[in-house]
Amino acid sequence: MRRNLLTLTILILILFLSVLSKNLDPYIYQILVFFGINSILAVSLNLINGFTGQFSIGHAGFMAAGGYFSAALSVYQGEKLLNILSFLPKDLAQGAIFLVFLILGGLFSAILGLIIGIPTLRLKGDYLAIATLGFGEIIRVAILNLDVVGGPRGFPGIPKLTDITWVTFWAFIAVVVIYRIINSSHGRAIISIREDETASESMGINTTYYKVLAFSIGAFFAGIAGGLFAHYLMMLHPSSFTFMRSVEILLMIVLGGLGSITGSIFGAFILTVLPEALRGFAHLRLIIYSLTLIIMMLVRPSGLIGNREISFYRIFKFLRRKGIN
Amino acid sequence: MAVLEVKNLSCAFGGLMAVSDLSFEVEKNEILGIIGPNGAGKTTVFNLITGFYLPIKGSIIFNGKNLVGMKPYQITKLGIARTFQNPRLFKKLTVLENVMIAMHKVYEASLFDALFSNRKYIQQESIQRDKAEEYLYFFGLYKRKDEIAENLPYGEQRKLEIARAMATNPSLLLLDEPAAGMNLNESLELVNLIATIREKFNLTILIIEHHMEVVMNICERIIVLDFGMKIAEGKPEEVKNNPRVIEAYLGKEVKGVIH
């Protein structure tokens, strides 16, 4: 019952947003779109870093891979497919094609995650971080040298298909998928790797399989986020996917709380809105970022929300306890 | 009938032979103790049997299957469970979750069942929860099921480790110093617990222990290791009086020294 209610609420929210978005201030609209994309990135990275406990900092690489792949499909195959599907209403055909291209972009990224994950996930801690960082950079440099997608000139002419409805829809899918995985025995197996890999293995859990699985699912959603990003900006450039982008995503989950889905969304919100609020002191942005991270590590290393989840039930319980005292 | 046969097992770390040419058998339903001074290679033997280390030589036959080269999780699936010298609980998870994780190998709902939250998923979740609660009930930890594992007192953490190992449904249980850090009363209670679980689950148990009251009380046979080699084997009272064992623990008498 409670679950059905949640689904209904989200559906109404998506509908509401798509109606509302027509009269929304374009500036606010854009912030909301980026908030949605960042939420997908943060939640998916949290599956790898927060729940599986594998310190990966190459998320921008997966975002770039998925983004470029689906963008290239749109640019080179979009028109052709639209002609084939001309018997359908144009909006519907366009939507279906976009959905397929996004998923293909995500799958491309997931396969890349698989290829990268199998050798690197043997590494632990800092070594894994460095390896994933390296792979993120390799993807970026590879794109820089790929002429089909514009190389260093950037990749223009991507149709604008992303709107706030798409972003909300995918953010919703990412949250539901990861939430449900975590709340199954598979999820507990994943979390047990974070807690103690040796013990986990001696409990009969194939730790390599689950690490690679989490890594690929994370990469899939990063790819989707990249596709949404590409079809919103209508132009991609390798400089959007530097190491700093990965750090930004990492910062979201560290800020919000490793191992908390609501925490990562909260972190994504803060790191989307904060730079806008700090536009006046843009040159100080990186200093403020690093200071935030250092202060967080000193004061509250588990993140603002920690590894718990916020739910209406919890808030209600909290308020009632306050009321009695 | 031997459940576990270890033949000519050797393991080296660099130039150090941690276990050399070790052979022994474990009979069905017996409790076999492994004792020896610190650094004798007892835990290494456990790590070899459970697949965490790879031997340089020898074989480990469990119910007719050679375990050498298998991954730890595959060995657990065959029915060997272990506890660790220092408890390795999933510290930040609840007591119930700790036991549920151990039951993952019999969980039948796939990832897609979980994604769609379908009937199979709901059914499997409740089966796993109920079974885990049964184990906790048996080990007297039911009341603690929602507590975070690291908040349990030490004795109960050790008990939870055994409960978690039992939840993998083993036929052979390896206990690595289960009484470490326990006082006399607690360790006698542990002796009772081990005897009970053997009866109830029809278990074969291999136990490493330093507490002599535990070893002498519970083991039917004992193997003594020193520098990775087996120096004695037999009934507890035989082993206790074996001169080589006394020498390994207390050192050799030097002739001609006036005391």
XYZ file of C-alpha atoms in Angstrom:
584
model
C 0.000 0.000 0.000
C 2.687 2.443 1.015
C 4.647 1.483 -2.073
C 1.717 2.078 -4.414
C 1.172 5.455 -2.844
C 4.766 6.397 -3.562
C 4.504 5.381 -7.214
C 1.306 7.395 -7.578
C 2.851 10.457 -5.966
C 5.821 10.341 -8.317
C 3.626 9.900 -11.401
C 1.527 12.900 -10.393
C 4.700 14.851 -9.750
C 6.055 14.042 -13.212
C 2.762 15.040 -14.830
C 2.599 18.199 -12.755
C 6.156 19.145 -13.710
C 5.560 18.654 -17.407
C 2.520 20.921 -17.313
C 4.193 23.438 -15.083
C 7.410 23.507 -17.095
C 5.718 25.448 -19.919
C 5.352 28.533 -17.723
C 8.489 28.074 -15.696
C 11.221 30.671 -15.667
C 13.861 29.207 -18.079
C 16.640 29.798 -15.549
C 14.849 27.816 -12.808
C 13.887 25.237 -15.423
C 17.511 24.660 -16.353
C 18.561 24.324 -12.727
C 15.842 21.722 -12.219
C 17.003 19.758 -15.259
C 20.585 19.747 -14.019
C 19.399 18.794 -10.560
C 17.658 15.769 -12.070
C 20.693 14.737 -14.106
C 22.979 15.191 -11.117
C 20.619 13.093 -8.990
C 20.915 10.206 -11.449
C 24.705 10.527 -11.396
C 24.895 10.730 -7.619
C 22.510 7.864 -6.938
C 24.319 5.604 -9.408
C 27.770 6.471 -8.054
C 26.443 5.811 -4.579
C 25.651 2.251 -5.586
C 29.353 1.769 -6.349
C 30.977 3.899 -3.648
C 28.403 3.960 -0.893
C 26.803 0.540 -1.002
C 29.488 -1.687 -2.521
C 32.279 0.294 -0.883
C 34.437 0.379 -4.014
C 36.033 3.786 -4.303
C 35.514 4.770 -7.926
C 36.233 8.242 -9.298
C 35.737 7.730 -13.009
C 32.040 8.467 -13.210
C 32.413 11.361 -15.640
C 34.026 8.922 -18.059
C 30.955 6.698 -18.092
C 28.741 9.753 -18.422
C 30.778 10.867 -21.438
C 30.691 7.410 -23.031
C 26.901 7.101 -22.747
C 26.329 10.736 -23.708
C 28.482 10.624 -26.820
C 27.122 7.247 -27.893
C 23.466 8.253 -27.725
C 24.228 11.668 -29.212
C 26.035 10.053 -32.153
C 23.051 7.763 -32.693
C 20.701 10.748 -32.709
C 22.848 12.738 -35.083
C 23.630 9.959 -37.563
C 20.593 7.654 -37.294
C 17.844 9.840 -35.825
C 16.482 11.262 -39.114
C 16.526 7.892 -40.827
C 14.604 6.191 -38.031
C 12.132 9.063 -37.865
C 11.362 8.542 -41.573
C 10.825 4.834 -41.036
C 8.453 5.541 -38.168
C 6.602 8.249 -40.119
C 3.302 6.368 -39.766
C 3.337 7.278 -36.064
C 2.545 10.738 -34.686
C 5.809 12.702 -34.770
C 6.068 13.299 -31.013
C 5.508 9.656 -30.231
C 8.041 8.437 -32.796
C 10.593 10.964 -31.589
C 10.012 9.927 -27.982
C 10.349 6.225 -28.746
C 13.575 6.784 -30.678
C 14.986 8.938 -27.901
C 14.141 6.294 -25.307
C 15.877 3.582 -27.325
C 18.942 5.739 -27.971
C 19.226 6.655 -24.301
C 19.050 3.009 -23.290
C 21.613 2.073 -25.940
C 23.888 4.805 -24.601
C 23.403 3.428 -21.099
C 24.117 -0.124 -22.257
C 27.252 1.006 -24.077
C 28.432 2.597 -20.882
C 27.490 -0.519 -18.873
C 29.507 -2.754 -21.203
C 32.433 -0.390 -20.813
C 31.919 -0.654 -17.049
C 32.025 -4.423 -17.359
C 35.249 -4.358 -19.375
C 36.866 -1.926 -16.978
C 35.378 -3.516 -13.860
C 36.594 -7.072 -14.310
C 40.320 -6.253 -14.168
C 40.219 -3.208 -11.864
C 37.854 -4.429 -9.171
C 40.581 -6.769 -7.931
C 42.222 -3.633 -6.622
C 41.272 -2.126 -3.297
C 41.017 1.371 -1.843
C 43.373 3.963 -3.242
C 44.600 1.698 -6.018
C 41.095 1.221 -7.354
C 40.506 4.967 -7.155
C 43.597 5.647 -9.240
C 42.693 2.951 -11.792
C 39.139 4.275 -12.257
C 40.474 7.816 -12.485
C 42.824 6.637 -15.211
C 40.042 4.959 -17.154
C 37.853 8.041 -16.885
C 40.662 10.062 -18.419
C 41.268 7.423 -21.125
C 37.640 7.718 -22.215
C 37.921 11.490 -22.385
C 41.181 11.404 -24.342
C 39.760 8.784 -26.698
C 36.823 11.101 -27.430
C 39.226 14.002 -27.986
C 40.788 11.959 -30.784
C 37.595 10.611 -32.341
C 36.805 12.667 -35.395
C 33.291 11.252 -35.929
C 32.139 12.987 -32.769
C 34.046 16.176 -33.420
C 37.129 15.501 -31.314
C 38.437 18.642 -29.608
C 36.036 20.854 -31.612
C 33.054 19.472 -29.740
C 30.031 17.658 -31.083
C 27.268 20.048 -32.201
C 23.889 19.524 -33.808
C 22.368 17.161 -31.266
C 18.564 17.490 -31.320
C 17.034 18.985 -28.194
C 14.914 16.158 -26.878
C 15.490 16.265 -23.133
C 12.921 18.074 -21.097
C 12.112 18.051 -17.434
C 9.651 15.159 -17.825
C 12.338 12.899 -19.271
C 14.800 13.853 -16.569
C 12.301 13.275 -13.761
C 11.271 9.979 -15.293
C 14.848 8.696 -15.450
C 15.725 9.989 -11.998
C 12.692 8.105 -10.744
C 13.761 4.911 -12.564
C 17.311 5.181 -11.196
C 16.079 5.629 -7.640
C 13.550 2.793 -7.854
C 15.971 0.347 -9.466
C 18.748 0.996 -6.978
C 16.359 1.099 -4.023
C 14.872 -2.256 -4.946
C 18.234 -3.902 -5.571
C 19.465 -2.695 -2.203
C 16.386 -4.043 -0.461
C 16.808 -7.559 -1.761
C 19.214 -10.334 -0.832
C 21.353 -9.200 -3.772
C 21.586 -5.770 -2.191
C 22.500 -7.210 1.180
C 25.214 -9.216 -0.568
C 26.487 -5.966 -2.107
C 26.455 -4.176 1.252
C 28.241 -7.086 2.931
C 31.161 -6.540 0.545
C 31.462 -3.009 1.882
C 31.330 -4.247 5.468
C 33.849 -7.086 5.191
C 34.831 -8.634 1.902
C 36.533 -11.684 3.426
C 33.560 -12.529 5.623
C 31.233 -11.898 2.709
C 33.074 -14.413 0.586
C 33.059 -16.986 3.357
C 29.266 -16.562 3.546
C 29.066 -17.975 0.031
C 28.796 -14.667 -1.829
C 30.512 -14.345 -5.194
C 32.034 -10.976 -4.412
C 33.605 -10.434 -7.836
C 30.242 -10.930 -9.536
C 28.470 -8.471 -7.273
C 31.201 -5.861 -7.500
C 31.161 -5.981 -11.295
C 27.348 -5.980 -11.285
C 27.167 -2.869 -9.106
C 29.838 -1.204 -11.220
C 27.946 -1.913 -14.457
C 24.582 -0.768 -13.127
C 26.260 2.420 -11.904
C 27.854 2.903 -15.314
C 24.506 2.290 -17.045
C 22.790 5.124 -15.217
C 25.789 7.398 -15.675
C 25.435 6.717 -19.403
C 21.743 7.591 -19.278
C 22.560 10.810 -17.437
C 25.128 11.589 -20.134
C 22.514 11.047 -22.854
C 20.054 13.360 -21.131
C 22.792 15.938 -20.694
C 23.769 15.738 -24.382
C 20.203 16.103 -25.641
C 19.590 19.042 -23.358
C 22.657 21.125 -24.209
C 22.540 20.105 -27.929
C 26.319 20.177 -27.939
C 28.939 18.045 -26.250
C 32.531 18.882 -25.523
C 35.182 16.648 -23.913
C 35.956 19.419 -21.434
C 32.582 18.781 -19.753
C 33.858 15.395 -18.627
C 37.160 16.130 -16.972
C 38.352 14.749 -13.679
C 36.716 17.728 -11.952
C 33.295 16.512 -13.059
C 33.954 13.132 -11.396
C 35.036 14.905 -8.232
C 31.859 16.972 -8.278
C 29.724 13.809 -8.399
C 31.818 12.263 -5.652
C 31.351 15.410 -3.595
C 27.565 15.095 -3.917
C 27.514 11.657 -2.338
C 30.108 12.432 0.289
C 28.138 15.527 1.219
C 24.791 13.786 1.244
C 25.912 10.542 2.788
C 27.619 7.449 1.415
C 25.135 4.609 1.365
C 21.997 6.751 1.400
C 19.813 7.258 -1.670
C 17.977 10.241 -0.229
C 21.365 11.557 0.879
C 22.746 11.505 -2.650
C 19.698 13.344 -3.991
C 20.127 15.904 -1.244
C 23.812 16.246 -2.122
C 22.945 16.620 -5.801
C 20.497 19.382 -4.922
C 23.037 21.316 -2.866
C 25.780 21.008 -5.483
C 23.419 22.114 -8.247
C 22.048 25.104 -6.411
C 25.197 26.175 -4.566
C 27.226 27.096 -7.682
C 24.287 29.175 -8.897
C 24.064 30.958 -5.576
C 27.820 31.504 -5.686
C 27.815 32.881 -9.217
C 28.955 36.246 -7.878
C 32.185 34.688 -6.605
C 32.802 32.172 -9.364
C 36.549 32.358 -8.926
C 36.190 31.212 -5.321
C 34.024 28.236 -6.221
C 36.740 25.598 -6.117
C 38.034 26.933 -2.821
C 34.559 26.758 -1.335
C 34.141 23.212 -2.688
C 37.356 21.994 -1.140
C 36.665 23.765 2.129
C 33.210 22.178 2.262
C 34.743 18.761 1.731
C 37.423 19.277 4.383
C 34.917 20.597 6.923
C 32.548 17.740 6.188
C 35.318 15.188 6.688
C 36.236 16.752 10.016
C 32.779 17.413 11.402
C 30.589 14.749 9.884
C 32.512 12.139 7.921
C 29.400 10.057 7.300
C 27.742 12.844 5.291
C 24.815 15.091 6.174
C 22.349 12.233 6.215
C 24.751 9.391 6.963
C 23.824 5.987 5.674
C 20.178 6.245 6.664
C 17.227 7.092 4.482
C 14.754 9.899 5.008
C 11.155 8.780 4.755
C 7.871 10.310 5.716
C 7.508 7.543 8.250
C 10.794 8.504 9.922
C 9.949 12.214 9.939
C 6.559 11.423 11.423
C 8.116 9.287 14.160
C 10.646 12.007 14.906
C 7.979 14.704 15.164
C 5.830 12.564 17.420
C 8.737 11.890 19.753
C 9.446 15.620 19.924
C 5.798 16.294 20.612
C 5.672 13.951 23.590
C 8.792 15.291 25.242
C 33.872 -42.504 6.695
C 36.127 -39.536 6.290
C 34.310 -36.311 5.445
C 37.477 -34.346 4.947
C 40.814 -35.754 3.845
C 43.866 -33.554 3.851
C 46.824 -35.128 2.057
C 50.431 -33.915 1.968
C 49.327 -30.318 2.226
C 52.068 -27.670 2.027
C 51.855 -23.917 1.978
C 54.688 -21.399 1.909
C 54.892 -17.630 2.310
C 58.095 -16.636 0.586
C 60.701 -18.916 2.121
C 58.662 -19.717 5.206
C 56.895 -23.071 5.224
C 53.691 -22.281 7.088
C 52.327 -25.784 6.607
C 54.474 -28.649 5.442
C 53.387 -32.069 4.316
C 50.346 -32.154 6.562
C 47.931 -35.084 6.319
C 44.894 -35.823 8.437
C 41.330 -37.043 8.158
C 38.137 -35.864 9.772
C 35.486 -38.502 10.377
C 31.801 -37.799 10.002
C 30.225 -36.270 13.098
C 33.422 -36.016 15.101
C 34.887 -32.979 16.794
C 38.539 -32.698 15.930
C 40.728 -30.196 17.739
C 43.782 -28.552 16.240
C 46.186 -27.183 18.819
C 49.721 -25.923 18.777
C 51.838 -22.977 19.878
C 51.416 -19.543 18.287
C 52.524 -19.470 14.683
C 52.221 -23.230 14.284
C 50.098 -22.807 11.153
C 46.657 -23.643 12.545
C 44.773 -20.737 11.020
C 46.705 -21.270 7.785
C 45.202 -24.762 7.624
C 41.728 -23.212 7.912
C 42.536 -20.668 5.233
C 43.723 -23.467 2.968
C 40.598 -25.557 3.503
C 38.280 -22.582 2.866
C 40.149 -21.498 -0.242
C 41.593 -18.193 0.981
C 45.138 -19.490 0.443
C 46.403 -21.695 -2.343
C 48.634 -24.613 -1.284
C 51.862 -25.265 -3.179
C 51.308 -28.999 -2.897
C 48.751 -31.525 -1.683
C 45.041 -32.052 -1.858
C 41.982 -31.377 0.280
C 39.179 -33.826 -0.442
C 35.750 -32.933 0.907
C 33.032 -35.540 0.275
C 35.011 -36.825 -2.690
C 35.708 -33.380 -4.236
C 39.107 -31.753 -4.347
C 38.814 -28.221 -2.977
C 42.223 -27.007 -4.116
C 41.823 -24.152 -6.586
C 38.197 -23.441 -5.716
C 37.063 -19.973 -4.675
C 36.008 -19.472 -1.036
C 32.377 -18.829 -1.986
C 32.243 -22.088 -3.966
C 33.619 -24.010 -1.008
C 30.988 -22.449 1.258
C 28.319 -23.570 -1.179
C 29.607 -27.147 -0.891
C 28.887 -27.029 2.824
C 31.941 -25.798 4.718
C 31.456 -22.812 7.003
C 33.969 -21.054 9.196
C 34.316 -18.451 11.884
C 37.283 -16.135 12.256
C 39.831 -15.650 14.997
C 38.737 -12.039 15.409
C 35.012 -11.711 14.777
C 34.406 -10.488 11.256
C 30.792 -9.452 11.538
C 29.112 -7.029 9.165
C 29.507 -4.433 11.882
C 27.157 -1.698 10.735
C 24.299 -4.040 9.850
C 21.700 -5.452 12.181
C 21.995 -8.870 13.777
C 19.173 -10.139 11.592
C 20.771 -8.807 8.404
C 24.039 -10.509 9.335
C 22.305 -13.877 9.398
C 20.202 -13.136 6.308
C 23.327 -12.456 4.250
C 24.605 -15.921 5.136
C 21.469 -17.375 3.562
C 22.028 -15.710 0.215
C 23.007 -18.948 -1.534
C 19.496 -20.379 -1.197
C 17.756 -17.146 -2.232
C 15.835 -17.869 -5.415
C 14.509 -14.476 -6.508
C 16.569 -13.031 -9.338
C 17.587 -9.426 -9.726
C 14.592 -8.899 -12.020
C 12.168 -10.348 -9.487
C 13.543 -7.790 -7.060
C 13.266 -4.939 -9.589
C 9.600 -5.634 -10.207
C 9.017 -6.470 -6.561
C 6.883 -9.399 -7.682
C 5.354 -12.240 -5.710
C 8.441 -14.442 -5.879
C 10.566 -11.652 -4.441
C 8.161 -11.000 -1.581
C 7.912 -14.708 -0.837
C 11.694 -15.246 -0.915
C 12.291 -12.241 1.306
C 9.899 -13.520 3.928
C 11.329 -17.051 3.774
C 14.813 -15.674 4.300
C 13.684 -13.465 7.162
C 11.773 -16.252 8.900
C 14.609 -18.744 8.605
C 17.118 -16.193 9.866
C 14.870 -15.477 12.836
C 14.726 -19.200 13.562
C 18.511 -19.369 13.693
C 18.637 -16.342 15.978
C 16.020 -17.883 18.208
C 18.020 -21.087 18.464
C 21.179 -19.183 19.405
C 19.331 -17.015 21.919
C 19.857 -13.807 19.959
C 16.279 -13.251 18.833
C 15.699 -10.328 21.185
C 18.751 -8.596 19.731
C 17.765 -9.028 16.106
C 17.324 -5.337 15.304
C 20.452 -4.188 17.067
C 23.553 -3.133 15.162
C 26.049 -5.997 15.312
C 28.955 -3.956 16.644
C 26.884 -2.860 19.637
C 26.543 -6.413 20.945
C 28.697 -7.475 23.884
C 31.754 -9.464 22.877
C 30.411 -12.880 23.883
C 27.274 -12.372 21.826
C 29.286 -11.196 18.847
C 31.105 -14.520 18.908
C 27.807 -16.338 19.202
C 26.412 -14.365 16.292
C 29.423 -15.390 14.244
C 28.635 -19.034 14.883
C 24.945 -18.432 14.148
C 25.868 -16.747 10.878
C 28.172 -19.594 9.900
C 25.416 -22.104 10.686
C 22.975 -20.153 8.530
C 25.003 -21.136 5.464
C 23.777 -24.677 6.257
C 27.148 -26.416 6.461
C 27.964 -30.058 7.088
C 31.480 -29.167 8.240
C 32.062 -26.255 10.592
C 35.501 -24.742 11.206
C 35.778 -22.774 14.431
C 38.877 -20.613 14.814
C 39.461 -19.973 18.518
C 35.800 -19.575 19.452
C 36.631 -19.172 23.142
C 39.274 -16.471 22.693
C 38.722 -13.701 25.200
C 36.129 -15.627 27.179
C 36.236 -16.434 30.875
C 35.829 -19.951 32.238
C 32.046 -19.778 32.582
C 31.548 -18.384 29.126
C 33.803 -20.973 27.571
C 31.981 -23.816 29.305
C 28.738 -22.397 27.989
C 30.349 -22.400 24.564
C 31.289 -26.062 24.968
C 27.623 -26.841 25.586
C 26.574 -24.802 22.582
C 29.011 -26.605 20.299
C 27.816 -29.987 21.544
C 24.190 -28.966 20.982
C 24.683 -27.708 17.441
C 26.533 -30.874 16.523
C 23.559 -32.935 17.643
C 20.928 -30.707 16.123
C 22.533 -30.062 12.747
C 24.370 -33.374 12.380
C 27.665 -31.538 12.063
C 31.309 -32.380 11.785
C 33.423 -29.823 13.608
C 37.042 -28.799 13.317
C 38.142 -26.508 16.104
C 41.277 -24.476 16.802
C 41.531 -23.563 20.449
C 43.994 -22.494 23.107
C 41.709 -22.910 26.114
C 42.591 -26.388 27.328
C 39.356 -26.810 29.286
C 37.472 -26.398 26.029
C 39.723 -28.677 24.015
C 39.850 -31.450 26.625
C 36.104 -31.263 27.232
C 34.846 -31.416 23.738
C 37.317 -32.847 21.267
C 37.278 -36.532 20.543
C 40.572 -36.378 18.775
C 43.336 -33.812 18.665
C 46.033 -32.911 16.177
C 49.050 -30.991 17.413
C 50.909 -28.741 15.005
C 54.304 -27.175 15.462
C 56.121 -25.194 12.763
C 53.541 -26.358 10.237
C 54.094 -30.039 10.889
C 51.929 -32.554 12.651
C 53.795 -33.704 15.744
C 51.062 -35.722 17.450
C 47.577 -37.057 16.929
C 45.216 -38.956 19.174
C 42.784 -38.851 22.078
C 43.055 -35.804 24.358
C 44.665 -37.679 27.269
C 47.211 -39.358 24.982
C 48.192 -36.075 23.447
C 48.448 -34.368 26.818
C 51.188 -36.758 27.933
C 53.037 -36.954 24.640
C 56.632 -35.787 25.260
C 56.896 -34.061 21.871
C 53.813 -31.997 22.642
C 55.143 -30.987 26.039
C 58.395 -30.040 24.358
C 56.632 -27.909 21.750
C 54.731 -25.987 24.394
C 57.278 -25.780 27.192
C 60.632 -26.241 25.458
C 63.229 -28.967 25.805
C 65.065 -29.833 28.917
C 68.755 -29.133 28.503
C 70.941 -31.795 30.025
C 73.627 -30.786 32.454
C 71.986 -27.555 33.593
C 71.652 -27.297 37.337
C 68.267 -25.950 38.359
